[in-house]
């Protein structure tokens, strides 16, 4: 009987108004795809220079503009946009590394 009480309390601890509970998953997916494509483009543009700094200098202002679009058009929270920016930076680093060794 104690187990059922614990599971009920655990279920009530989930907030129905939490950020991820109310967010449309397709908007998040679209945002991740856009940030990933932007990172790929920044790495692709400077693929023959082997200079990661140039890609980052193009990525940072571009992702700020994209974050504003995501925040106001798709209504994605700023905290989630920052997480997608980190994801994009990792994609940028990995793709730049791929172009460096190919």
PDB file of N, CA and C in Angstrom:
ATOM      1  N   UNK A   1       0.817  -1.187   0.000  1.00  0.00           N
ATOM      2  CA  UNK A   1       0.000   0.000   0.000  1.00  0.00           C
ATOM      3  C   UNK A   1       0.865   1.256   0.000  1.00  0.00           C
ATOM      4  N   UNK A   2       1.992   1.187   0.630  1.00  0.00           N
ATOM      5  CA  UNK A   2       2.896   2.338   0.663  1.00  0.00           C
ATOM      6  C   UNK A   2       3.454   2.620  -0.728  1.00  0.00           C
ATOM      7  N   UNK A   3       3.624   1.567  -1.531  1.00  0.00           N
ATOM      8  CA  UNK A   3       4.139   1.768  -2.887  1.00  0.00           C
ATOM      9  C   UNK A   3       3.163   2.553  -3.749  1.00  0.00           C
ATOM     10  N   UNK A   4       1.873   2.289  -3.587  1.00  0.00           N
ATOM     11  CA  UNK A   4       0.888   3.015  -4.383  1.00  0.00           C
ATOM     12  C   UNK A   4       0.815   4.478  -3.968  1.00  0.00           C
ATOM     13  N   UNK A   5       1.016   4.746  -2.685  1.00  0.00           N
ATOM     14  CA  UNK A   5       1.009   6.136  -2.230  1.00  0.00           C
ATOM     15  C   UNK A   5       2.209   6.895  -2.777  1.00  0.00           C
ATOM     16  N   UNK A   6       3.358   6.228  -2.835  1.00  0.00           N
ATOM     17  CA  UNK A   6       4.559   6.875  -3.367  1.00  0.00           C
ATOM     18  C   UNK A   6       4.392   7.161  -4.847  1.00  0.00           C
ATOM     19  N   UNK A   7       3.844   6.223  -5.606  1.00  0.00           N
ATOM     20  CA  UNK A   7       3.688   6.438  -7.034  1.00  0.00           C
ATOM     21  C   UNK A   7       2.668   7.538  -7.323  1.00  0.00           C
ATOM     22  N   UNK A   8       1.634   7.645  -6.509  1.00  0.00           N
ATOM     23  CA  UNK A   8       0.657   8.710  -6.686  1.00  0.00           C
ATOM     24  C   UNK A   8       1.297  10.064  -6.381  1.00  0.00           C
ATOM     25  N   UNK A   9       2.095  10.126  -5.321  1.00  0.00           N
ATOM     26  CA  UNK A   9       2.767  11.379  -4.993  1.00  0.00           C
ATOM     27  C   UNK A   9       3.762  11.750  -6.088  1.00  0.00           C
ATOM     28  N   UNK A  10       4.453  10.757  -6.642  1.00  0.00           N
ATOM     29  CA  UNK A  10       5.400  11.026  -7.721  1.00  0.00           C
ATOM     30  C   UNK A  10       4.682  11.549  -8.956  1.00  0.00           C
ATOM     31  N   UNK A  11       3.503  11.026  -9.245  1.00  0.00           N
ATOM     32  CA  UNK A  11       2.740  11.483 -10.403  1.00  0.00           C
ATOM     33  C   UNK A  11       2.233  12.905 -10.196  1.00  0.00           C
ATOM     34  N   UNK A  12       1.916  13.272  -8.949  1.00  0.00           N
ATOM     35  CA  UNK A  12       1.449  14.622  -8.683  1.00  0.00           C
ATOM     36  C   UNK A  12       2.594  15.627  -8.717  1.00  0.00           C
ATOM     37  N   UNK A  13       3.837  15.146  -8.576  1.00  0.00           N
ATOM     38  CA  UNK A  13       4.984  16.048  -8.580  1.00  0.00           C
ATOM     39  C   UNK A  13       5.269  16.581  -9.979  1.00  0.00           C
ATOM     40  N   UNK A  14       4.744  15.928 -11.010  1.00  0.00           N
ATOM     41  CA  UNK A  14       4.942  16.401 -12.372  1.00  0.00           C
ATOM     42  C   UNK A  14       4.059  17.616 -12.585  1.00  0.00           C
ATOM     43  N   UNK A  15       4.675  18.699 -12.980  1.00  0.00           N
ATOM     44  CA  UNK A  15       3.945  19.939 -13.194  1.00  0.00           C
ATOM     45  C   UNK A  15       3.410  19.969 -14.626  1.00  0.00           C
ATOM     46  N   UNK A  16       2.104  20.086 -14.745  1.00  0.00           N
ATOM     47  CA  UNK A  16       1.491  20.103 -16.072  1.00  0.00           C
ATOM     48  C   UNK A  16       1.772  21.385 -16.828  1.00  0.00           C
ATOM     49  N   UNK A  17       2.226  22.405 -16.141  1.00  0.00           N
ATOM     50  CA  UNK A  17       2.540  23.673 -16.794  1.00  0.00           C
ATOM     51  C   UNK A  17       4.047  23.845 -16.999  1.00  0.00           C
ATOM     52  N   UNK A  18       4.811  22.757 -16.893  1.00  0.00           N
ATOM     53  CA  UNK A  18       6.254  22.879 -17.081  1.00  0.00           C
ATOM     54  C   UNK A  18       6.556  23.219 -18.529  1.00  0.00           C
ATOM     55  N   UNK A  19       7.749  23.704 -18.733  1.00  0.00           N
ATOM     56  CA  UNK A  19       8.149  24.205 -20.043  1.00  0.00           C
ATOM     57  C   UNK A  19       8.062  23.146 -21.135  1.00  0.00           C
ATOM     58  N   UNK A  20       8.591  21.970 -20.876  1.00  0.00           N
ATOM     59  CA  UNK A  20       8.569  20.921 -21.889  1.00  0.00           C
ATOM     60  C   UNK A  20       7.196  20.277 -22.048  1.00  0.00           C
ATOM     61  N   UNK A  21       6.354  20.354 -21.022  1.00  0.00           N
ATOM     62  CA  UNK A  21       5.022  19.755 -21.108  1.00  0.00           C
ATOM     63  C   UNK A  21       4.104  20.571 -22.020  1.00  0.00           C
ATOM     64  N   UNK A  22       4.282  21.872 -22.050  1.00  0.00           N
ATOM     65  CA  UNK A  22       3.395  22.722 -22.850  1.00  0.00           C
ATOM     66  C   UNK A  22       3.979  23.048 -24.219  1.00  0.00           C
ATOM     67  N   UNK A  23       5.247  22.705 -24.457  1.00  0.00           N
ATOM     68  CA  UNK A  23       5.894  23.035 -25.728  1.00  0.00           C
ATOM     69  C   UNK A  23       5.531  22.007 -26.792  1.00  0.00           C
ATOM     70  N   UNK A  24       5.276  22.486 -27.993  1.00  0.00           N
ATOM     71  CA  UNK A  24       5.007  21.614 -29.127  1.00  0.00           C
ATOM     72  C   UNK A  24       6.319  20.943 -29.536  1.00  0.00           C
ATOM     73  N   UNK A  25       6.379  19.617 -29.560  1.00  0.00           N
ATOM     74  CA  UNK A  25       7.639  18.953 -29.894  1.00  0.00           C
ATOM     75  C   UNK A  25       8.093  19.201 -31.328  1.00  0.00           C
ATOM     76  N   UNK A  26       7.162  19.476 -32.236  1.00  0.00           N
ATOM     77  CA  UNK A  26       7.547  19.741 -33.613  1.00  0.00           C
ATOM     78  C   UNK A  26       8.227  21.105 -33.755  1.00  0.00           C
ATOM     79  N   UNK A  27       7.860  22.056 -32.909  1.00  0.00           N
ATOM     80  CA  UNK A  27       8.565  23.342 -32.894  1.00  0.00           C
ATOM     81  C   UNK A  27       9.988  23.159 -32.394  1.00  0.00           C
ATOM     82  N   UNK A  28      10.170  22.335 -31.380  1.00  0.00           N
ATOM     83  CA  UNK A  28      11.520  22.054 -30.883  1.00  0.00           C
ATOM     84  C   UNK A  28      12.350  21.336 -31.946  1.00  0.00           C
ATOM     85  N   UNK A  29      11.749  20.380 -32.612  1.00  0.00           N
ATOM     86  CA  UNK A  29      12.450  19.661 -33.662  1.00  0.00           C
ATOM     87  C   UNK A  29      12.826  20.599 -34.807  1.00  0.00           C
ATOM     88  N   UNK A  30      11.901  21.462 -35.195  1.00  0.00           N
ATOM     89  CA  UNK A  30      12.182  22.421 -36.259  1.00  0.00           C
ATOM     90  C   UNK A  30      13.315  23.370 -35.850  1.00  0.00           C
ATOM     91  N   UNK A  31      13.308  23.806 -34.606  1.00  0.00           N
ATOM     92  CA  UNK A  31      14.373  24.678 -34.115  1.00  0.00           C
ATOM     93  C   UNK A  31      15.720  23.986 -34.125  1.00  0.00           C
ATOM     94  N   UNK A  32      15.766  22.729 -33.685  1.00  0.00           N
ATOM     95  CA  UNK A  32      17.029  21.976 -33.695  1.00  0.00           C
ATOM     96  C   UNK A  32      17.535  21.759 -35.116  1.00  0.00           C
ATOM     97  N   UNK A  33      16.628  21.480 -36.032  1.00  0.00           N
ATOM     98  CA  UNK A  33      17.031  21.293 -37.431  1.00  0.00           C
ATOM     99  C   UNK A  33      17.577  22.594 -37.999  1.00  0.00           C
ATOM    100  N   UNK A  34      16.922  23.721 -37.716  1.00  0.00           N
ATOM    101  CA  UNK A  34      17.398  25.008 -38.235  1.00  0.00           C
ATOM    102  C   UNK A  34      18.759  25.375 -37.662  1.00  0.00           C
ATOM    103  N   UNK A  35      18.954  25.153 -36.378  1.00  0.00           N
ATOM    104  CA  UNK A  35      20.246  25.459 -35.754  1.00  0.00           C
ATOM    105  C   UNK A  35      21.322  24.525 -36.294  1.00  0.00           C
ATOM    106  N   UNK A  36      20.993  23.260 -36.487  1.00  0.00           N
ATOM    107  CA  UNK A  36      21.951  22.311 -37.051  1.00  0.00           C
ATOM    108  C   UNK A  36      22.333  22.667 -38.476  1.00  0.00           C
ATOM    109  N   UNK A  37      21.354  23.083 -39.276  1.00  0.00           N
ATOM    110  CA  UNK A  37      21.652  23.500 -40.648  1.00  0.00           C
ATOM    111  C   UNK A  37      22.489  24.772 -40.691  1.00  0.00           C
ATOM    112  N   UNK A  38      22.216  25.682 -39.781  1.00  0.00           N
ATOM    113  CA  UNK A  38      23.025  26.897 -39.701  1.00  0.00           C
ATOM    114  C   UNK A  38      24.466  26.564 -39.336  1.00  0.00           C
ATOM    115  N   UNK A  39      24.657  25.664 -38.392  1.00  0.00           N
ATOM    116  CA  UNK A  39      26.007  25.251 -38.004  1.00  0.00           C
ATOM    117  C   UNK A  39      26.716  24.556 -39.159  1.00  0.00           C
ATOM    118  N   UNK A  40      25.996  23.717 -39.879  1.00  0.00           N
ATOM    119  CA  UNK A  40      26.582  23.048 -41.034  1.00  0.00           C
ATOM    120  C   UNK A  40      26.995  24.062 -42.093  1.00  0.00           C
ATOM    121  N   UNK A  41      26.151  25.056 -42.355  1.00  0.00           N
ATOM    122  CA  UNK A  41      26.476  26.078 -43.349  1.00  0.00           C
ATOM    123  C   UNK A  41      27.716  26.868 -42.946  1.00  0.00           C
ATOM    124  N   UNK A  42      27.812  27.226 -41.665  1.00  0.00           N
ATOM    125  CA  UNK A  42      28.978  27.997 -41.199  1.00  0.00           C
ATOM    126  C   UNK A  42      30.261  27.187 -41.342  1.00  0.00           C
ATOM    127  N   UNK A  43      30.195  25.901 -41.068  1.00  0.00           N
ATOM    128  CA  UNK A  43      31.374  25.050 -41.231  1.00  0.00           C
ATOM    129  C   UNK A  43      31.691  24.836 -42.701  1.00  0.00           C
ATOM    130  N   UNK A  44      30.660  24.682 -43.531  1.00  0.00           N
ATOM    131  CA  UNK A  44      30.853  24.438 -44.954  1.00  0.00           C
ATOM    132  C   UNK A  44      31.447  25.654 -45.661  1.00  0.00           C
ATOM    133  N   UNK A  45      31.035  26.838 -45.230  1.00  0.00           N
ATOM    134  CA  UNK A  45      31.511  28.055 -45.887  1.00  0.00           C
ATOM    135  C   UNK A  45      33.023  28.221 -45.745  1.00  0.00           C
ATOM    136  N   UNK A  46      33.575  27.806 -44.612  1.00  0.00           N
ATOM    137  CA  UNK A  46      35.006  27.950 -44.369  1.00  0.00           C
ATOM    138  C   UNK A  46      35.713  26.598 -44.319  1.00  0.00           C
ATOM    139  N   UNK A  47      35.262  25.658 -45.136  1.00  0.00           N
ATOM    140  CA  UNK A  47      35.819  24.309 -45.064  1.00  0.00           C
ATOM    141  C   UNK A  47      37.244  24.218 -45.591  1.00  0.00           C
ATOM    142  N   UNK A  48      37.634  25.050 -46.513  1.00  0.00           N
ATOM    143  CA  UNK A  48      38.978  24.968 -47.071  1.00  0.00           C
ATOM    144  C   UNK A  48      39.986  25.825 -46.325  1.00  0.00           C
ATOM    145  N   UNK A  49      39.564  26.568 -45.336  1.00  0.00           N
ATOM    146  CA  UNK A  49      40.482  27.441 -44.615  1.00  0.00           C
ATOM    147  C   UNK A  49      41.069  26.776 -43.380  1.00  0.00           C
ATOM    148  N   UNK A  50      40.446  25.729 -42.879  1.00  0.00           N
ATOM    149  CA  UNK A  50      40.873  25.032 -41.659  1.00  0.00           C
ATOM    150  C   UNK A  50      40.990  25.989 -40.472  1.00  0.00           C
ATOM    151  N   UNK A  51      40.123  26.989 -40.451  1.00  0.00           N
ATOM    152  CA  UNK A  51      40.126  27.968 -39.364  1.00  0.00           C
ATOM    153  C   UNK A  51      38.764  27.932 -38.681  1.00  0.00           C
ATOM    154  N   UNK A  52      38.722  27.350 -37.499  1.00  0.00           N
ATOM    155  CA  UNK A  52      37.469  27.211 -36.762  1.00  0.00           C
ATOM    156  C   UNK A  52      36.955  28.562 -36.282  1.00  0.00           C
ATOM    157  N   UNK A  53      37.851  29.496 -36.044  1.00  0.00           N
ATOM    158  CA  UNK A  53      37.462  30.806 -35.524  1.00  0.00           C
ATOM    159  C   UNK A  53      36.567  31.558 -36.510  1.00  0.00           C
ATOM    160  N   UNK A  54      36.839  31.434 -37.804  1.00  0.00           N
ATOM    161  CA  UNK A  54      36.004  32.105 -38.805  1.00  0.00           C
ATOM    162  C   UNK A  54      34.580  31.551 -38.789  1.00  0.00           C
ATOM    163  N   UNK A  55      34.472  30.246 -38.631  1.00  0.00           N
ATOM    164  CA  UNK A  55      33.146  29.629 -38.571  1.00  0.00           C
ATOM    165  C   UNK A  55      32.382  30.099 -37.334  1.00  0.00           C
ATOM    166  N   UNK A  56      33.082  30.214 -36.211  1.00  0.00           N
ATOM    167  CA  UNK A  56      32.433  30.666 -34.982  1.00  0.00           C
ATOM    168  C   UNK A  56      32.009  32.121 -35.115  1.00  0.00           C
ATOM    169  N   UNK A  57      32.843  32.943 -35.745  1.00  0.00           N
ATOM    170  CA  UNK A  57      32.495  34.359 -35.926  1.00  0.00           C
ATOM    171  C   UNK A  57      31.277  34.526 -36.839  1.00  0.00           C
ATOM    172  N   UNK A  58      31.049  33.607 -37.742  1.00  0.00           N
ATOM    173  CA  UNK A  58      29.838  33.651 -38.558  1.00  0.00           C
ATOM    174  C   UNK A  58      28.651  33.044 -37.807  1.00  0.00           C
ATOM    175  N   UNK A  59      28.907  32.008 -37.001  1.00  0.00           N
ATOM    176  CA  UNK A  59      27.831  31.292 -36.317  1.00  0.00           C
ATOM    177  C   UNK A  59      27.165  32.131 -35.230  1.00  0.00           C
ATOM    178  N   UNK A  60      27.955  32.837 -34.436  1.00  0.00           N
ATOM    179  CA  UNK A  60      27.412  33.540 -33.266  1.00  0.00           C
ATOM    180  C   UNK A  60      26.371  34.606 -33.653  1.00  0.00           C
ATOM    181  N   UNK A  61      26.674  35.550 -34.560  1.00  0.00           N
ATOM    182  CA  UNK A  61      25.626  36.526 -34.897  1.00  0.00           C
ATOM    183  C   UNK A  61      24.431  35.896 -35.625  1.00  0.00           C
ATOM    184  N   UNK A  62      24.720  34.877 -36.425  1.00  0.00           N
ATOM    185  CA  UNK A  62      23.626  34.226 -37.158  1.00  0.00           C
ATOM    186  C   UNK A  62      22.683  33.500 -36.210  1.00  0.00           C
ATOM    187  N   UNK A  63      23.241  32.853 -35.192  1.00  0.00           N
ATOM    188  CA  UNK A  63      22.384  32.111 -34.269  1.00  0.00           C
ATOM    189  C   UNK A  63      21.614  33.064 -33.351  1.00  0.00           C
ATOM    190  N   UNK A  64      22.146  34.244 -33.095  1.00  0.00           N
ATOM    191  CA  UNK A  64      21.393  35.231 -32.305  1.00  0.00           C
ATOM    192  C   UNK A  64      20.154  35.670 -33.070  1.00  0.00           C
ATOM    193  N   UNK A  65      20.308  35.924 -34.360  1.00  0.00           N
ATOM    194  CA  UNK A  65      19.150  36.295 -35.192  1.00  0.00           C
ATOM    195  C   UNK A  65      18.164  35.132 -35.257  1.00  0.00           C
ATOM    196  N   UNK A  66      18.687  33.922 -35.420  1.00  0.00           N
ATOM    197  CA  UNK A  66      17.808  32.749 -35.471  1.00  0.00           C
ATOM    198  C   UNK A  66      17.080  32.548 -34.142  1.00  0.00           C
ATOM    199  N   UNK A  67      17.759  32.816 -33.026  1.00  0.00           N
ATOM    200  CA  UNK A  67      17.098  32.714 -31.718  1.00  0.00           C
ATOM    201  C   UNK A  67      15.944  33.693 -31.585  1.00  0.00           C
ATOM    202  N   UNK A  68      16.121  34.891 -32.078  1.00  0.00           N
ATOM    203  CA  UNK A  68      15.021  35.860 -32.040  1.00  0.00           C
ATOM    204  C   UNK A  68      13.837  35.377 -32.865  1.00  0.00           C
ATOM    205  N   UNK A  69      14.128  34.797 -34.021  1.00  0.00           N
ATOM    206  CA  UNK A  69      13.051  34.257 -34.854  1.00  0.00           C
ATOM    207  C   UNK A  69      12.364  33.094 -34.141  1.00  0.00           C
ATOM    208  N   UNK A  70      13.151  32.195 -33.563  1.00  0.00           N
ATOM    209  CA  UNK A  70      12.566  31.050 -32.866  1.00  0.00           C
ATOM    210  C   UNK A  70      11.750  31.484 -31.651  1.00  0.00           C
ATOM    211  N   UNK A  71      12.233  32.493 -30.950  1.00  0.00           N
ATOM    212  CA  UNK A  71      11.547  32.937 -29.735  1.00  0.00           C
ATOM    213  C   UNK A  71      10.236  33.652 -30.058  1.00  0.00           C
ATOM    214  N   UNK A  72      10.225  34.446 -31.110  1.00  0.00           N
ATOM    215  CA  UNK A  72       9.021  35.240 -31.387  1.00  0.00           C
ATOM    216  C   UNK A  72       8.065  34.582 -32.374  1.00  0.00           C
ATOM    217  N   UNK A  73       8.577  33.819 -33.319  1.00  0.00           N
ATOM    218  CA  UNK A  73       7.691  33.203 -34.312  1.00  0.00           C
ATOM    219  C   UNK A  73       7.201  31.829 -33.828  1.00  0.00           C
ATOM    220  N   UNK A  74       8.140  30.968 -33.435  1.00  0.00           N
ATOM    221  CA  UNK A  74       7.745  29.630 -32.980  1.00  0.00           C
ATOM    222  C   UNK A  74       7.439  29.584 -31.490  1.00  0.00           C
ATOM    223  N   UNK A  75       7.653  30.695 -30.792  1.00  0.00           N
ATOM    224  CA  UNK A  75       7.382  30.834 -29.361  1.00  0.00           C
ATOM    225  C   UNK A  75       8.127  29.785 -28.531  1.00  0.00           C
ATOM    226  N   UNK A  76       9.401  29.583 -28.871  1.00  0.00           N
ATOM    227  CA  UNK A  76      10.262  28.696 -28.096  1.00  0.00           C
ATOM    228  C   UNK A  76      10.911  29.526 -27.001  1.00  0.00           C
ATOM    229  N   UNK A  77      10.922  29.020 -25.789  1.00  0.00           N
ATOM    230  CA  UNK A  77      11.489  29.743 -24.654  1.00  0.00           C
ATOM    231  C   UNK A  77      12.982  29.995 -24.863  1.00  0.00           C
ATOM    232  N   UNK A  78      13.465  31.072 -24.293  1.00  0.00           N
ATOM    233  CA  UNK A  78      14.859  31.476 -24.471  1.00  0.00           C
ATOM    234  C   UNK A  78      15.809  30.427 -23.898  1.00  0.00           C
ATOM    235  N   UNK A  79      15.435  29.806 -22.805  1.00  0.00           N
ATOM    236  CA  UNK A  79      16.281  28.767 -22.213  1.00  0.00           C
ATOM    237  C   UNK A  79      16.462  27.590 -23.170  1.00  0.00           C
ATOM    238  N   UNK A  80      15.409  27.208 -23.853  1.00  0.00           N
ATOM    239  CA  UNK A  80      15.516  26.137 -24.844  1.00  0.00           C
ATOM    240  C   UNK A  80      16.326  26.586 -26.045  1.00  0.00           C
ATOM    241  N   UNK A  81      16.220  27.849 -26.416  1.00  0.00           N
ATOM    242  CA  UNK A  81      17.033  28.383 -27.519  1.00  0.00           C
ATOM    243  C   UNK A  81      18.521  28.318 -27.179  1.00  0.00           C
ATOM    244  N   UNK A  82      18.859  28.616 -25.938  1.00  0.00           N
ATOM    245  CA  UNK A  82      20.267  28.541 -25.522  1.00  0.00           C
ATOM    246  C   UNK A  82      20.758  27.094 -25.589  1.00  0.00           C
ATOM    247  N   UNK A  83      19.924  26.167 -25.202  1.00  0.00           N
ATOM    248  CA  UNK A  83      20.285  24.754 -25.322  1.00  0.00           C
ATOM    249  C   UNK A  83      20.484  24.335 -26.769  1.00  0.00           C
ATOM    250  N   UNK A  84      19.638  24.831 -27.655  1.00  0.00           N
ATOM    251  CA  UNK A  84      19.810  24.523 -29.075  1.00  0.00           C
ATOM    252  C   UNK A  84      21.070  25.183 -29.629  1.00  0.00           C
ATOM    253  N   UNK A  85      21.436  26.353 -29.098  1.00  0.00           N
ATOM    254  CA  UNK A  85      22.673  27.011 -29.530  1.00  0.00           C
ATOM    255  C   UNK A  85      23.892  26.178 -29.160  1.00  0.00           C
ATOM    256  N   UNK A  86      23.870  25.594 -27.980  1.00  0.00           N
ATOM    257  CA  UNK A  86      24.974  24.720 -27.564  1.00  0.00           C
ATOM    258  C   UNK A  86      25.021  23.488 -28.460  1.00  0.00           C
ATOM    259  N   UNK A  87      23.863  22.937 -28.768  1.00  0.00           N
ATOM    260  CA  UNK A  87      23.791  21.815 -29.707  1.00  0.00           C
ATOM    261  C   UNK A  87      24.389  22.205 -31.051  1.00  0.00           C
ATOM    262  N   UNK A  88      24.053  23.388 -31.543  1.00  0.00           N
ATOM    263  CA  UNK A  88      24.582  23.859 -32.818  1.00  0.00           C
ATOM    264  C   UNK A  88      26.083  24.061 -32.786  1.00  0.00           C
ATOM    265  N   UNK A  89      26.596  24.539 -31.657  1.00  0.00           N
ATOM    266  CA  UNK A  89      28.036  24.729 -31.532  1.00  0.00           C
ATOM    267  C   UNK A  89      28.762  23.387 -31.578  1.00  0.00           C
ATOM    268  N   UNK A  90      28.187  22.365 -30.952  1.00  0.00           N
ATOM    269  CA  UNK A  90      28.782  21.028 -31.005  1.00  0.00           C
ATOM    270  C   UNK A  90      28.753  20.496 -32.439  1.00  0.00           C
ATOM    271  N   UNK A  91      27.639  20.704 -33.127  1.00  0.00           N
ATOM    272  CA  UNK A  91      27.542  20.293 -34.530  1.00  0.00           C
ATOM    273  C   UNK A  91      28.586  21.030 -35.366  1.00  0.00           C
ATOM    274  N   UNK A  92      28.738  22.318 -35.125  1.00  0.00           N
ATOM    275  CA  UNK A  92      29.727  23.118 -35.842  1.00  0.00           C
ATOM    276  C   UNK A  92      31.133  22.579 -35.609  1.00  0.00           C
ATOM    277  N   UNK A  93      31.462  22.247 -34.385  1.00  0.00           N
ATOM    278  CA  UNK A  93      32.796  21.731 -34.072  1.00  0.00           C
ATOM    279  C   UNK A  93      33.035  20.376 -34.740  1.00  0.00           C
ATOM    280  N   UNK A  94      32.046  19.509 -34.697  1.00  0.00           N
ATOM    281  CA  UNK A  94      32.217  18.182 -35.297  1.00  0.00           C
ATOM    282  C   UNK A  94      32.320  18.255 -36.817  1.00  0.00           C
ATOM    283  N   UNK A  95      31.505  19.062 -37.448  1.00  0.00           N
ATOM    284  CA  UNK A  95      31.554  19.168 -38.902  1.00  0.00           C
ATOM    285  C   UNK A  95      32.831  19.870 -39.345  1.00  0.00           C
ATOM    286  N   UNK A  96      33.272  20.881 -38.608  1.00  0.00           N
ATOM    287  CA  UNK A  96      34.533  21.541 -38.932  1.00  0.00           C
ATOM    288  C   UNK A  96      35.691  20.558 -38.813  1.00  0.00           C
ATOM    289  N   UNK A  97      35.644  19.711 -37.801  1.00  0.00           N
ATOM    290  CA  UNK A  97      36.672  18.692 -37.632  1.00  0.00           C
ATOM    291  C   UNK A  97      36.652  17.714 -38.806  1.00  0.00           C
ATOM    292  N   UNK A  98      35.457  17.368 -39.282  1.00  0.00           N
ATOM    293  CA  UNK A  98      35.338  16.466 -40.434  1.00  0.00           C
ATOM    294  C   UNK A  98      35.947  17.101 -41.675  1.00  0.00           C
ATOM    295  N   UNK A  99      35.648  18.373 -41.928  1.00  0.00           N
ATOM    296  CA  UNK A  99      36.213  19.060 -43.095  1.00  0.00           C
ATOM    297  C   UNK A  99      37.722  19.252 -42.963  1.00  0.00           C
ATOM    298  N   UNK A 100      38.220  19.381 -41.740  1.00  0.00           N
ATOM    299  CA  UNK A 100      39.656  19.556 -41.524  1.00  0.00           C
ATOM    300  C   UNK A 100      40.428  18.312 -41.932  1.00  0.00           C
ATOM    301  N   UNK A 101      39.875  17.135 -41.639  1.00  0.00           N
ATOM    302  CA  UNK A 101      40.585  15.891 -41.920  1.00  0.00           C
ATOM    303  C   UNK A 101      40.206  15.276 -43.254  1.00  0.00           C
ATOM    304  N   UNK A 102      39.305  15.866 -44.006  1.00  0.00           N
ATOM    305  CA  UNK A 102      38.944  15.275 -45.307  1.00  0.00           C
ATOM    306  C   UNK A 102      39.617  15.982 -46.450  1.00  0.00           C
TER     307      UNK A 102
END
